[in-house]
XYZ file of C-alpha atoms in Angstrom:
300
model
C 45.585 -13.495 37.380
C 47.850 -14.210 34.381
C 47.437 -17.875 35.012
C 43.394 -17.766 34.317
C 43.627 -15.596 31.407
C 45.996 -17.710 29.881
C 44.088 -20.889 30.575
C 40.761 -18.692 29.007
C 42.925 -18.573 25.922
C 44.092 -22.208 25.884
C 40.206 -23.276 26.319
C 39.058 -20.746 23.562
C 41.655 -22.061 21.213
C 40.315 -25.653 22.041
C 36.798 -26.615 22.758
C 35.562 -22.760 24.030
C 35.268 -21.173 20.349
C 32.964 -24.332 18.902
C 31.014 -23.927 22.279
C 30.628 -20.080 21.837
C 29.586 -20.792 18.347
C 27.006 -23.307 19.054
C 25.384 -21.162 21.676
C 25.244 -18.249 19.062
C 23.940 -20.259 16.438
C 21.425 -21.487 18.564
C 20.180 -17.993 19.244
C 20.436 -16.964 15.517
C 18.310 -19.873 14.805
C 16.027 -18.967 17.663
C 15.095 -15.436 16.135
C 14.842 -16.751 12.821
C 17.833 -15.296 11.169
C 18.518 -17.789 8.628
C 15.223 -17.437 7.245
C 14.395 -21.085 6.349
C 17.564 -21.113 3.922
C 19.904 -23.368 5.788
C 18.434 -26.616 3.369
C 19.879 -30.061 3.722
C 22.773 -29.255 1.314
C 23.758 -26.399 3.005
C 23.831 -28.086 6.618
C 26.125 -30.487 5.167
C 28.445 -28.190 3.679
C 28.598 -25.873 6.757
C 29.049 -28.754 9.029
C 31.678 -30.650 6.839
C 33.717 -27.217 6.442
C 33.583 -26.677 10.255
C 34.745 -30.110 11.239
C 37.251 -31.196 8.704
C 39.769 -28.389 8.837
C 39.699 -28.595 12.482
C 40.255 -32.274 13.103
C 42.133 -33.126 10.216
C 43.675 -30.255 8.130
C 45.041 -27.858 10.582
C 46.383 -30.354 13.037
C 47.922 -32.331 10.331
C 49.850 -29.285 8.644
C 50.969 -28.255 12.513
C 52.228 -31.919 12.814
C 54.167 -31.968 9.674
C 55.543 -28.309 10.562
C 56.929 -30.011 13.868
C 58.442 -32.700 12.008
C 60.084 -30.673 9.074
C 60.884 -27.210 10.719
C 63.593 -28.785 12.582
C 65.068 -29.676 9.433
C 64.780 -26.616 7.381
C 65.818 -24.308 10.316
C 67.937 -26.553 12.758
C 69.523 -23.664 14.429
C 66.337 -21.299 14.630
C 64.081 -23.259 17.508
C 62.981 -20.768 20.102
C 65.514 -17.990 18.497
C 62.706 -15.373 19.097
C 62.268 -16.442 22.694
C 63.852 -13.076 23.909
C 61.183 -10.973 22.082
C 58.882 -9.191 24.822
C 55.286 -10.288 24.736
C 53.739 -7.342 23.466
C 56.166 -7.169 20.705
C 55.598 -10.960 19.821
C 51.683 -10.144 20.140
C 52.134 -7.048 17.595
C 54.456 -8.995 15.058
C 51.781 -12.006 14.933
C 48.991 -10.046 14.777
C 50.060 -7.917 12.111
C 52.017 -10.582 10.056
C 49.132 -13.001 10.314
C 46.461 -10.826 9.467
C 48.036 -8.623 6.708
C 49.149 -12.091 4.825
C 45.517 -13.216 5.355
C 44.186 -9.685 3.971
C 46.227 -10.352 0.728
C 45.381 -14.032 0.569
C 41.981 -13.078 0.740
C 41.892 -10.255 -1.612
C 43.785 -12.195 -4.285
C 41.114 -14.665 -4.321
C 38.717 -12.040 -5.553
C 40.784 -10.251 -7.964
C 42.409 -13.334 -9.706
C 39.829 -15.244 -11.724
C 41.668 -18.372 -11.523
C 41.742 -18.283 -7.867
C 37.939 -17.336 -7.306
C 36.382 -20.489 -7.348
C 38.565 -21.980 -4.723
C 37.165 -18.990 -2.406
C 33.598 -19.080 -3.984
C 32.128 -21.559 -1.274
C 32.542 -19.068 1.652
C 30.404 -16.583 -0.577
C 27.669 -19.312 -1.708
C 25.741 -19.107 1.356
C 22.724 -17.039 1.300
C 22.935 -16.289 5.037
C 25.166 -14.795 7.494
C 25.601 -16.548 10.911
C 27.937 -19.039 12.892
C 26.755 -21.921 10.449
C 28.651 -20.617 7.512
C 31.521 -18.937 9.438
C 34.075 -21.629 8.579
C 32.683 -22.411 5.267
C 35.551 -22.709 2.827
C 36.874 -24.970 -0.102
C 39.400 -27.708 1.194
C 42.178 -26.109 -1.184
C 41.474 -22.478 0.300
C 41.873 -23.972 3.747
C 45.170 -26.006 2.755
C 47.022 -23.012 1.605
C 45.695 -20.666 4.272
C 48.669 -18.579 5.362
C 47.422 -18.620 9.001
C 48.286 -22.193 9.784
C 52.105 -22.154 8.173
C 52.638 -18.943 9.684
C 51.575 -19.576 13.141
C 53.255 -22.931 13.014
C 56.580 -21.455 12.140
C 56.254 -18.792 14.684
C 55.563 -21.096 17.494
C 58.751 -22.933 16.488
C 60.719 -19.675 16.663
C 59.789 -19.350 20.115
C 56.529 -16.945 19.716
C 54.182 -19.654 20.887
C 52.654 -17.734 24.015
C 51.968 -14.884 22.148
C 50.406 -16.752 19.320
C 48.132 -18.328 21.819
C 46.383 -14.962 22.671
C 46.514 -13.728 18.938
C 44.738 -16.617 17.567
C 42.086 -16.615 20.213
C 41.287 -12.907 19.930
C 41.244 -12.928 15.963
C 38.992 -16.034 16.164
C 36.497 -13.923 18.269
C 36.547 -10.929 16.174
C 36.454 -12.789 12.679
C 33.566 -15.411 14.038
C 31.599 -12.219 15.616
C 32.059 -10.466 12.401
C 30.024 -13.159 10.431
C 27.235 -13.365 13.079
C 23.952 -12.347 12.085
C 23.197 -10.733 15.360
C 24.001 -7.260 14.306
C 25.971 -6.511 17.784
C 27.417 -3.602 16.219
C 24.377 -1.412 15.774
C 24.256 0.329 19.039
C 27.689 1.801 18.326
C 26.306 3.527 15.646
C 22.909 4.611 16.965
C 23.667 5.453 20.679
C 25.133 8.713 20.942
C 27.804 8.213 23.699
C 28.822 4.831 22.040
C 29.328 6.613 18.437
C 32.972 7.643 19.248
C 33.708 4.178 20.273
C 32.059 2.645 17.233
C 33.729 4.932 14.762
C 37.262 3.751 16.070
C 36.053 0.131 16.133
C 34.655 0.075 12.718
C 37.852 1.267 11.230
C 40.262 -1.083 13.380
C 38.339 -4.349 13.169
C 35.858 -6.171 11.084
C 32.090 -5.836 12.449
C 29.020 -7.475 10.967
C 28.349 -4.057 9.235
C 31.593 -4.025 6.950
C 31.888 -7.622 6.756
C 28.191 -8.597 5.990
C 28.916 -5.465 3.019
C 31.746 -8.164 1.705
C 29.157 -10.906 1.639
C 26.173 -9.441 -0.096
C 24.995 -10.695 -3.394
C 25.093 -7.107 -5.215
C 26.484 -3.730 -5.082
C 23.430 -2.174 -6.440
C 22.051 -0.957 -3.254
C 25.159 1.206 -2.198
C 25.465 -1.436 0.873
C 27.006 -4.403 -0.716
C 30.700 -4.223 -1.554
C 31.673 -8.061 -2.432
C 34.564 -6.797 -4.251
C 36.211 -4.757 -1.144
C 36.097 -5.058 2.704
C 38.554 -8.105 2.405
C 39.811 -7.464 6.154
C 39.568 -10.385 8.389
C 40.718 -9.377 11.847
C 41.837 -5.960 11.203
C 39.373 -3.705 8.924
C 42.162 -1.071 8.708
C 43.981 -2.755 5.695
C 40.801 -1.790 3.796
C 41.338 1.761 4.956
C 45.158 1.741 4.144
C 44.691 -0.008 0.769
C 41.598 1.759 -0.453
C 39.458 -1.226 -0.303
C 36.995 -0.666 2.272
C 33.555 0.934 2.280
C 31.888 2.081 5.584
C 27.875 2.581 5.457
C 26.726 1.379 8.869
C 24.096 -0.489 7.089
C 23.475 -4.186 6.237
C 22.834 -5.686 2.919
C 19.402 -6.936 2.035
C 20.558 -10.131 0.533
C 23.531 -12.341 0.964
C 25.546 -15.197 -1.334
C 26.109 -15.053 -5.069
C 23.410 -14.190 -7.680
C 24.455 -16.906 -9.758
C 24.323 -19.465 -7.059
C 23.175 -22.857 -8.543
C 23.049 -24.755 -5.022
C 25.980 -26.835 -6.216
C 26.667 -30.119 -4.682
C 28.093 -29.943 -1.185
C 31.048 -32.240 -2.154
C 31.551 -29.991 -5.108
C 32.043 -26.916 -3.200
C 34.046 -28.452 -0.939
C 36.640 -30.474 -2.739
C 36.585 -28.779 -6.181
C 38.623 -29.184 -8.315
C 38.776 -32.869 -7.116
C 35.078 -33.356 -7.429
C 32.979 -31.224 -9.967
C 29.582 -30.113 -10.129
C 26.616 -31.660 -12.195
C 24.830 -28.194 -12.237
C 24.742 -27.005 -15.886
C 26.229 -23.638 -16.188
C 27.916 -23.622 -12.950
C 31.513 -22.251 -12.188
C 32.203 -25.614 -10.451
C 31.112 -27.784 -13.302
C 33.631 -29.444 -15.834
C 32.709 -26.620 -18.642
C 31.526 -24.095 -16.269
C 32.699 -20.283 -16.609
C 35.843 -19.168 -14.594
C 33.789 -16.489 -13.046
C 29.796 -16.491 -13.414
C 29.693 -12.680 -12.447
C 29.372 -10.658 -15.446
C 30.878 -7.456 -13.316
C 34.631 -7.040 -13.746
C 36.676 -8.887 -11.100
C 38.764 -5.997 -10.004
C 36.447 -3.285 -8.745
C 37.932 -0.956 -5.883
C 35.856 2.087 -5.132
C 37.027 4.633 -2.491
C 36.366 4.383 1.156
C 32.987 5.949 1.914
C 33.017 7.920 5.145
C 30.110 7.180 7.623
């Protein structure tokens, strides 16, 4: 049985997740959940952001790590191989997701970092199409890649396999335009499970709020709800809001539909859109609201 579970996660981390995303994406389109907002420019950007990191950036960083880690840490290979599976699983899950929480949060709270993460928020829709949408620089310095590569070298490769698979499923599901979490809030016998779930992991309700184009409706919370796999970081650090509702609009109000290459490769390539944050003379932050806004947790 363990062999088959391992096989599932190996395939999930390989071709499995893209296939799942493709199937769910087709369902999303079939139900018209993108509302005809997936224009040519958005399509190219989403596809490039999905393909390039998976076949170029992450494999290259992992390969460089394999080459240089023996030189940097010559006596540390498999030094943690003795750690029991569940301890290794916990160490990786917490270490990986907590570092990503702060990496993500800082890109919202430090104005000079915002434009590296802006691409992920410019999509005026939620769904499989935009789940991997990121600027190349944000992707290159993504903490998860370096941490997991190092932990594999240190001997925790087996639990890494399972953590990365589970995290990929949770974070991808949280971006889906299918509101699969809604029954946990509306069906009475599921509500206790929903109460725990929405505080432990990211769900469409909590993560969609982070992608809202406004905070005015009391549902959107784009300067909070930073958790990736675990929403509990937002509970602990006071950056979360739970409403069990979904925003009426997504993206950024000042989005100028910048060229896909500018969004993916800024600051190497700049946008030609006048007044854009990605233009040569554009503002650092186009939003007029303060960058740091952390309201208290709203209890559902």
